[in-house]
Tab-separated table of C-alpha atoms in Angstrom:
chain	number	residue	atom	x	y	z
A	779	UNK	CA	0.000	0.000	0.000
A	780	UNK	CA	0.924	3.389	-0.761
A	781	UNK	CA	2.431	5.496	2.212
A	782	UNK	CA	0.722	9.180	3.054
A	783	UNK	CA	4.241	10.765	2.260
A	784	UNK	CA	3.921	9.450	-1.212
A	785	UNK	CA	0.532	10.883	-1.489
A	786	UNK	CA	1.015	13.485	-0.036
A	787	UNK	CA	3.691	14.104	-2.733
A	788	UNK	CA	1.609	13.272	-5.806
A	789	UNK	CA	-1.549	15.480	-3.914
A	790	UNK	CA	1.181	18.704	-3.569
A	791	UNK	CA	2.263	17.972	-7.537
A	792	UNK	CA	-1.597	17.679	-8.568
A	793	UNK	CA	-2.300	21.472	-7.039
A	794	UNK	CA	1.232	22.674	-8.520
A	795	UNK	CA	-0.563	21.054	-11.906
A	796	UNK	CA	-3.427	23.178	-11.270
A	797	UNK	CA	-1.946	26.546	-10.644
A	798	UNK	CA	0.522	25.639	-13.825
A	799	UNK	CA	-1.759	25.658	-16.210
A	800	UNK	CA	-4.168	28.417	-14.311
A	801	UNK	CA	-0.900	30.864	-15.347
A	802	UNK	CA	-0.902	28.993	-19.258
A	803	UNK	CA	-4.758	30.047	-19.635
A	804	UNK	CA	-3.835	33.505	-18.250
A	805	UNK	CA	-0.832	34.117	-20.197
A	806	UNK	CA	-2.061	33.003	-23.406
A	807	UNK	CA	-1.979	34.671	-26.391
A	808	UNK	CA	-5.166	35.734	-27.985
A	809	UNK	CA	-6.429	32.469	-30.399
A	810	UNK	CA	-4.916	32.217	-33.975
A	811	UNK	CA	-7.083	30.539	-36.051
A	812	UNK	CA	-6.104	26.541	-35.852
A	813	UNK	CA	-4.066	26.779	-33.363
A	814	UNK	CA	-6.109	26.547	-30.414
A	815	UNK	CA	-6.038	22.988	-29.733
A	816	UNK	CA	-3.337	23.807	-27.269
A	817	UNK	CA	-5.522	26.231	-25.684
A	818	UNK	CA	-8.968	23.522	-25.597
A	819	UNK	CA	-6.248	21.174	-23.701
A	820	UNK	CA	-5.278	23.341	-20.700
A	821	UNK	CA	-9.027	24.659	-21.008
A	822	UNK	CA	-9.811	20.692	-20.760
A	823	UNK	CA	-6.791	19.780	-17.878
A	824	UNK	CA	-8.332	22.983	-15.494
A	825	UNK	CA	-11.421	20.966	-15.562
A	826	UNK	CA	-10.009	17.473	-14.671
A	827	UNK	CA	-7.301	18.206	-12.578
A	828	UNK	CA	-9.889	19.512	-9.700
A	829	UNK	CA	-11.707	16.657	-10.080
A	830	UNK	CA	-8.700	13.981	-9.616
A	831	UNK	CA	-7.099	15.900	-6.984
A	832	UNK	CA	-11.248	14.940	-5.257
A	833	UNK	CA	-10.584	11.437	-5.934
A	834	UNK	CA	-7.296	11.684	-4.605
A	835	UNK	CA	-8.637	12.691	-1.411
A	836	UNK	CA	-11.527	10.068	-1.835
A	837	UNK	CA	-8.839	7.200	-2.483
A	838	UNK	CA	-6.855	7.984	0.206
A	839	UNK	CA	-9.507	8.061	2.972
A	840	UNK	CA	-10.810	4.890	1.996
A	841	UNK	CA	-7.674	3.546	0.988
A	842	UNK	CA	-9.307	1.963	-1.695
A	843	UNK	CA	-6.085	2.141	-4.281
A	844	UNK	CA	-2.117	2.048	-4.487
A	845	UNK	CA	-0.839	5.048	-6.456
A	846	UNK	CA	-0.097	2.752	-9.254
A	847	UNK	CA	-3.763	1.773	-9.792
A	848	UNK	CA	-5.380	5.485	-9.223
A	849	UNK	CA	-2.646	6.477	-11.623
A	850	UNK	CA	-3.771	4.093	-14.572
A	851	UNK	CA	-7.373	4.289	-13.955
A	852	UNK	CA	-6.809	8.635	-14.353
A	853	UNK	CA	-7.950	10.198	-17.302
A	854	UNK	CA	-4.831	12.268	-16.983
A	855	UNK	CA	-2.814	9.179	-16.975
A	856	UNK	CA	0.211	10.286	-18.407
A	857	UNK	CA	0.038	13.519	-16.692
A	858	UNK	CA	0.285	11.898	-13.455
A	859	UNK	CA	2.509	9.250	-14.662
A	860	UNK	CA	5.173	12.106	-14.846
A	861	UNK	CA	4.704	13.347	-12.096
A	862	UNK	CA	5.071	10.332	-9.900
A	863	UNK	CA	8.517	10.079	-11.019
């Protein structure tokens, strides 16, 4: 099982995640047409990343997971992959 150090670790990396790519939507440059699929993406991480950091919290109260398996059952898969490492 998964220690609360190590979770705590991924949870602190998930809410450096968030306010990453809070400062990406804020600094972006105004759209260029076809080129905002960058944009849609951090648009589309802002949403999820709340909601995994939640079942983070959810995971580790019921200790229902190892990091390995909430990592590979994430949407953000590789996102977290990274930064388990």
């Amino acid at each position: 099982m998964s220690t609360a150090l190590e979770w705590n670790a991924l949870r602190l990396r998930l809410e450096n995640q968030i306010e990453d790519i809070a400062a990406k939507i804020q600094s972006y440059p105004p759209p260029i047409t076809g080129c905002d699929e960058q944009f849609n993406h951090f648009l589309e991480l802002r949403r999820v990343l709340p909601q995994e950091l939640a079942r983070l919290d959810n995971v580790v109260r019921d200790r229902s997971l190892t990091i390995h398996e909430f990592i590979v059952t994430s949407p953000i898969e590789e996102i977290l992959s990274d930064l388990s490492s």
